[in-house]
Short mmCIF file of C-alpha atoms in Angstrom, two decimals:
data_model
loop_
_atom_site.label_atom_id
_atom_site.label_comp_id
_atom_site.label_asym_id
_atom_site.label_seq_id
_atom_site.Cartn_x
_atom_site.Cartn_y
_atom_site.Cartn_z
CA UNK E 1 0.00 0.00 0.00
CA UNK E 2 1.21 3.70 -0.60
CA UNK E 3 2.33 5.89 1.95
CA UNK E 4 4.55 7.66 3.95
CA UNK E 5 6.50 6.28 6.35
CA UNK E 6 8.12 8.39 9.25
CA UNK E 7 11.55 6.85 11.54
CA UNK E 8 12.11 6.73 14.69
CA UNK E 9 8.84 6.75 16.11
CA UNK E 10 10.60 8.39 19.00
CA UNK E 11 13.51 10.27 19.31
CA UNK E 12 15.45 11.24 22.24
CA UNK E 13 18.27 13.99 21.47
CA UNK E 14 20.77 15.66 24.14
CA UNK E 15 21.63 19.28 24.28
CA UNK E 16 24.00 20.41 21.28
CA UNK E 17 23.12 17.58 19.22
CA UNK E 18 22.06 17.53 15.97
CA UNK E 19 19.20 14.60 14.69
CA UNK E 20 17.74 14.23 11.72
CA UNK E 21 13.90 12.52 11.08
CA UNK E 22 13.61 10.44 8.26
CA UNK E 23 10.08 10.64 5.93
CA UNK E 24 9.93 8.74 2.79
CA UNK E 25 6.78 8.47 0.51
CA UNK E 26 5.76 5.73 -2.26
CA UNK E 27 2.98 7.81 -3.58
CA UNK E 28 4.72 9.41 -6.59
CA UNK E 29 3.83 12.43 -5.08
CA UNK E 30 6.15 15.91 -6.07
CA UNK E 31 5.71 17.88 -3.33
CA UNK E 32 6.58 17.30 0.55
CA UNK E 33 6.20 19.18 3.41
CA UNK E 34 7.36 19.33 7.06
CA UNK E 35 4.96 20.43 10.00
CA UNK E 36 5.93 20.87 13.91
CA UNK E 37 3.16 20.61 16.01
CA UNK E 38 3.08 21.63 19.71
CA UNK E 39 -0.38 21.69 21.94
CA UNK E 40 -2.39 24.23 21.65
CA UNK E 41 -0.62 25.82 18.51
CA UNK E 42 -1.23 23.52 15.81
CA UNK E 43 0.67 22.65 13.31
CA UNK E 44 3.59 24.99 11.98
CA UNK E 45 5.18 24.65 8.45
CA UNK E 46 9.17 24.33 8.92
CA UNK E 47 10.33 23.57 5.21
CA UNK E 48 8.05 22.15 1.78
CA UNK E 49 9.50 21.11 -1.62
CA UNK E 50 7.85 21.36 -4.81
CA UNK E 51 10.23 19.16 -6.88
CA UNK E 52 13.12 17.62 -6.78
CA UNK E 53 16.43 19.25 -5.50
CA UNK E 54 14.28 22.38 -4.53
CA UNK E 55 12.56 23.35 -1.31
CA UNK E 56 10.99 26.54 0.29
CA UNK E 57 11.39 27.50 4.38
CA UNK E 58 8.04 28.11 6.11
CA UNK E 59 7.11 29.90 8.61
CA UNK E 60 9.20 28.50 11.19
CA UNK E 61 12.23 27.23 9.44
CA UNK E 62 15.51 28.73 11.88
CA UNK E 63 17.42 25.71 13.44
CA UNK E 64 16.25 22.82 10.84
CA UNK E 65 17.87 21.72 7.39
CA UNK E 66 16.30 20.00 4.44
CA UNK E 67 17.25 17.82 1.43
CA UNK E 68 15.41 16.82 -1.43
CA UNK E 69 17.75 14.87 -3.55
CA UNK E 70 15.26 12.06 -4.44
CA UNK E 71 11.60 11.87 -5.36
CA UNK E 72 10.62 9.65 -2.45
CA UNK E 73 13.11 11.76 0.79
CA UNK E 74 12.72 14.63 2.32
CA UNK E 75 14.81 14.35 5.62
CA UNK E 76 15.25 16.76 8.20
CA UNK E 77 17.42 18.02 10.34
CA UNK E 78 17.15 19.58 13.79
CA UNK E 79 20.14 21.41 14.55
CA UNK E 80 21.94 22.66 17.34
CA UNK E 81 20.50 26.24 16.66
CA UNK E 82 17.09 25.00 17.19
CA UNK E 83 16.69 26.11 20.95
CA UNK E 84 13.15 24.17 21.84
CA UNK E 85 13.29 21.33 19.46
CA UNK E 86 10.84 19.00 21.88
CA UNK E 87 7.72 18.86 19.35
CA UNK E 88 5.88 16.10 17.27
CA UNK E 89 6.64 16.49 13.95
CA UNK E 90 4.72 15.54 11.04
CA UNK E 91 5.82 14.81 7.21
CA UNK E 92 3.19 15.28 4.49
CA UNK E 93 2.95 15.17 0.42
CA UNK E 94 0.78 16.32 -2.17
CA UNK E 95 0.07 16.06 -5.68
CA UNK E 96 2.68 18.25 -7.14
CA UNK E 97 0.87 21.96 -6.71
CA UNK E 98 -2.75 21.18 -7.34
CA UNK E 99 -4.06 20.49 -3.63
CA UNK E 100 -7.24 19.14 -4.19
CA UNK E 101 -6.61 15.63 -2.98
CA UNK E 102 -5.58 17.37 -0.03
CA UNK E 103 -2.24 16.19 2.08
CA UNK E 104 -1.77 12.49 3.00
CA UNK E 105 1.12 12.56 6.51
CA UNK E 106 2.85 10.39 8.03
CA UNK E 107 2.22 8.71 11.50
CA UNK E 108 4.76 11.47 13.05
CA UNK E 109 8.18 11.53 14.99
CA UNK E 110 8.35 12.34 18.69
CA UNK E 111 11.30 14.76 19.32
CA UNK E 112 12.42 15.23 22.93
CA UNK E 113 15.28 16.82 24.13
CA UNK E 114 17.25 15.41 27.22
CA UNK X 1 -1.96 34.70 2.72
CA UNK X 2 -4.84 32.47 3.76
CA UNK X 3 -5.58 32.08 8.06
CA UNK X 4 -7.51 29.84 10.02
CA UNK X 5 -9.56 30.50 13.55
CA UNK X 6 -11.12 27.28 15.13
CA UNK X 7 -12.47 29.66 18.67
CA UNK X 8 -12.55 26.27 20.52
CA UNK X 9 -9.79 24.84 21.97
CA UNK X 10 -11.96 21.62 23.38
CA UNK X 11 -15.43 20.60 23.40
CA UNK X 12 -16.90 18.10 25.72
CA UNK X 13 -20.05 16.29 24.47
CA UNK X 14 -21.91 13.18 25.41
CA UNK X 15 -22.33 9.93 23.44
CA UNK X 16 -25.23 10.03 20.38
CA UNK X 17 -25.69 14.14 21.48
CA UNK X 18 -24.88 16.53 18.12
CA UNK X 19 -22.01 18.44 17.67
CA UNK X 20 -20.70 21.36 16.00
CA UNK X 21 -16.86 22.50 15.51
CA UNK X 22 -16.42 25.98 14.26
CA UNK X 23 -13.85 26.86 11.58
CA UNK X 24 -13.54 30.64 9.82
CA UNK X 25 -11.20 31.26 7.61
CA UNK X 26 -9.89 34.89 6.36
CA UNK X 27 -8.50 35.13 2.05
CA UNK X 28 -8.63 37.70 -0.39
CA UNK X 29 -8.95 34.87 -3.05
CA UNK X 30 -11.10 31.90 -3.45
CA UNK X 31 -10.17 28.88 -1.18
CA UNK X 32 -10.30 24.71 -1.28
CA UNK X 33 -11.08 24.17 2.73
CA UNK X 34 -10.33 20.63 4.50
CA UNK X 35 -11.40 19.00 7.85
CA UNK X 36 -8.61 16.90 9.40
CA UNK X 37 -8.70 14.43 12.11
CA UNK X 38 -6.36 13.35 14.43
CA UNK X 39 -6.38 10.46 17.28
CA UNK X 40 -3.36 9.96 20.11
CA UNK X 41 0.08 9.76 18.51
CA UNK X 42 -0.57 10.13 14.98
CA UNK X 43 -0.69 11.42 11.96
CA UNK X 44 -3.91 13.62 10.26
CA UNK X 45 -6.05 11.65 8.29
CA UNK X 46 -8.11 13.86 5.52
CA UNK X 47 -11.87 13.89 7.24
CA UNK X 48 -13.69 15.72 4.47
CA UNK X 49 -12.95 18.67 1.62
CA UNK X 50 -14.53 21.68 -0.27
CA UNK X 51 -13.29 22.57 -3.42
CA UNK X 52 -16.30 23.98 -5.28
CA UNK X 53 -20.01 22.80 -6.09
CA UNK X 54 -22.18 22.06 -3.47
CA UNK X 55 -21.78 24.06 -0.28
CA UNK X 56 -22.64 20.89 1.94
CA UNK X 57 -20.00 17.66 2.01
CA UNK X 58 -19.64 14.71 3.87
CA UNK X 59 -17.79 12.17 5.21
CA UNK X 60 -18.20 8.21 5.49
CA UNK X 61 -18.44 8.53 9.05
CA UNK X 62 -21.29 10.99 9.46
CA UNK X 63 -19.65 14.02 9.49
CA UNK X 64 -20.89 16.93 7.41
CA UNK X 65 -19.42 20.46 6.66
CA UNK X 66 -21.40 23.53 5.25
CA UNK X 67 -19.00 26.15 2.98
CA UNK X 68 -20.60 29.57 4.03
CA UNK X 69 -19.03 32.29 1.73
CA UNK X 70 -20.83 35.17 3.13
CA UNK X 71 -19.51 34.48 6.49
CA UNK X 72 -16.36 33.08 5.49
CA UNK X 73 -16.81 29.76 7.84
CA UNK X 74 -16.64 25.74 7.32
CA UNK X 75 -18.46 24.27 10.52
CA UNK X 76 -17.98 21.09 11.07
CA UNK X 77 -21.50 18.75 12.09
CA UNK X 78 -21.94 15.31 13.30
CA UNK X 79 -25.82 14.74 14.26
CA UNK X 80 -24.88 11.73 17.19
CA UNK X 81 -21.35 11.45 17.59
CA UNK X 82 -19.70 7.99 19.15
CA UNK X 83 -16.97 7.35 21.74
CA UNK X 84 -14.35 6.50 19.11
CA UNK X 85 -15.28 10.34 17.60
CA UNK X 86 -12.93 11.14 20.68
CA UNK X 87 -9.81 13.17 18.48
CA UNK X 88 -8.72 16.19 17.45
CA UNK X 89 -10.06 18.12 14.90
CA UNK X 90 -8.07 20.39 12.55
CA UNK X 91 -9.45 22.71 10.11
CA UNK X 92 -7.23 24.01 7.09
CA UNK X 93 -7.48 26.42 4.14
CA UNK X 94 -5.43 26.54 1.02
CA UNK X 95 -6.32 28.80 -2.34
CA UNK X 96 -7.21 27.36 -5.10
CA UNK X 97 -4.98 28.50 -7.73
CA UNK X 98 -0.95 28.17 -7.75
CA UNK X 99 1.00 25.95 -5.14
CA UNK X 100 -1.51 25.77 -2.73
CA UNK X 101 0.25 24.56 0.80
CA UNK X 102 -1.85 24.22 3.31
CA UNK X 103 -2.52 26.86 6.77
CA UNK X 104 -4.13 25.14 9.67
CA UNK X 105 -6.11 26.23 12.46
CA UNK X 106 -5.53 25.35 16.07
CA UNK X 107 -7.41 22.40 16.14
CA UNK X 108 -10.32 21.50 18.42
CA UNK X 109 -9.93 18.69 20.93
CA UNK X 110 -13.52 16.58 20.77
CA UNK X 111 -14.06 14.78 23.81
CA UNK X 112 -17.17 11.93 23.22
CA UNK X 113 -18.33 10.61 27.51
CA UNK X 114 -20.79 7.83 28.11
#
C-alpha cells in the first residue's frame, strides 16, 4: 500500500546535538512538506519542496535543514541552533501543486530533548 | 496569505448528542477548505474537503461540513457522535490556484463521555 512512512517513532536527542527525522513516501507524489506541532498551537510549516532538488522555508524554518535529492526523501534536520526542538513532527505530500486531494502525513516523529 | 480560527480549543459532548466545531477562515482569493482528524500519537487523516459545487460535504463517518461564503466559515456537524469520535479536529485552508500549501487552524480537541 502507498504511503509515507516516518523513523524513529521516537527520538530522544541531548543538548547540542544535531538529529535528523527520516520521511519517505511511495505515492509518486512531487511535493513534501514538514509540519511541527506543539499543543495548543497547531501545526507549523518548517520547510516544503515542490520538486526535486528544490525546497521553500516556512514559517518557522531557523534551526532545521532539508534535502530533497530524491523523489521519495525529504529528511530533516534539527540542529543545534534550534533552541526548543521538543515537538511532534509531522511529514506530508501532495500532488505536485494542485491540492485538491488534499495532504496524505505520516504517522509522526516524537522529538524530545534530554 | 490564507488564516484559520477554530475559537474552541476543546469541546466536551456526550455519546449520540450533536455536535458542531467551528472553523472561519480569512483570504482575499477563493479557497479549497479541508477537515482533518487526528487520534493519540498520529498522523492527520483527511476527514472531508470543499473545493467547489455544493456548499454541503460529507464524510463516510457521518460528518458533514457547510462552505458559508458570506460568512467566510466551514463548521464542522456530526448529528450523534460515538466514543471512538474522541480526536482532534483540525481545520485548514489553502487557495485554489498556484502551489496551494496548506494553513491550519488550532485544532479543536472533541471529547465523546458515556
Amino acid at each position: 500500500d502507498g504511503g509515507i512512512t516516518q523513523s524513529p517513532k521516537y527520538l530522544f536527542r541531548k543538548e547540542g546535538q544535531n538529529v535528523t527525522l527520516s520521511c519517505e513516501q511511495n505515492l509518486n507524489h512531487d511535493a513534501m512538506y514538514w509540519y511541527r506541532q506543539d499543543p495548543g498551537q497547531g501545526l507549523r510549516l518548517i520547510y516544503y519542496s515542490q520538486i526535486v532538488n528544490d525546497f521553500q522555508k516556512g514559517d518557522i524554518a531557523e534551526g532545521y535543514s532539508v534535502s530533497r535529492e530524491k523523489k521519495e526523501s525529504f529528511p530533516l534536520t534539527v540542529t543545534s541552533a534550534q533552541k526548543n526542538p521538543t515537538a511532534f513532527y509531522l511529514c506530508a505530500s501532495s500532488i505536485g501543486a494542485q491540492g485538491q486531494a488534499g495532504y496524505t502525513f505520516g504517522s509522526g516523529t516524537r522529538l524530545t530533548v534530554v | 496569505a490564507q488564516s484559520v480560527t477554530q475559537l474552541d480549543s476543546q469541546v466536551p459532548v456526550f455519546e449520540e448528542a450533536p455536535v458542531e466545531l467551528r472553523c472561519n477562515y480569512s483570504s482575499s482569493v477563493s479557497v479549497y477548505l479541508f477537515w482533518y482528524v487526528q487520534y493519540p500519537n498520529q498522523g492527520l487523516q483527511l476527514l472531508l474537503k470543499y473545493l467547489s459545487g455544493s456548499t454541503l460535504v460529507e464524510s463516510i463517518n457521518g460528518f458533514e461540513a457547510e462552505f458559508n461564503k458570506s460568512q467566510t466559515s466551514f463548521h464542522l456537524r456530526k448529528p450523534s457522535v460515538h466514543i471512538s469520535d474522541t480526536a482532534e479536529y483540525f481545520c485548514a485552508v489553502s487557495r485554489n490556484t498556484g502551489f496551494q500549501k496548506l494553513v491550519f487552524g488550532t485544532g479543536t480537541r472533541l471529547l465523546v463521555s458515556p
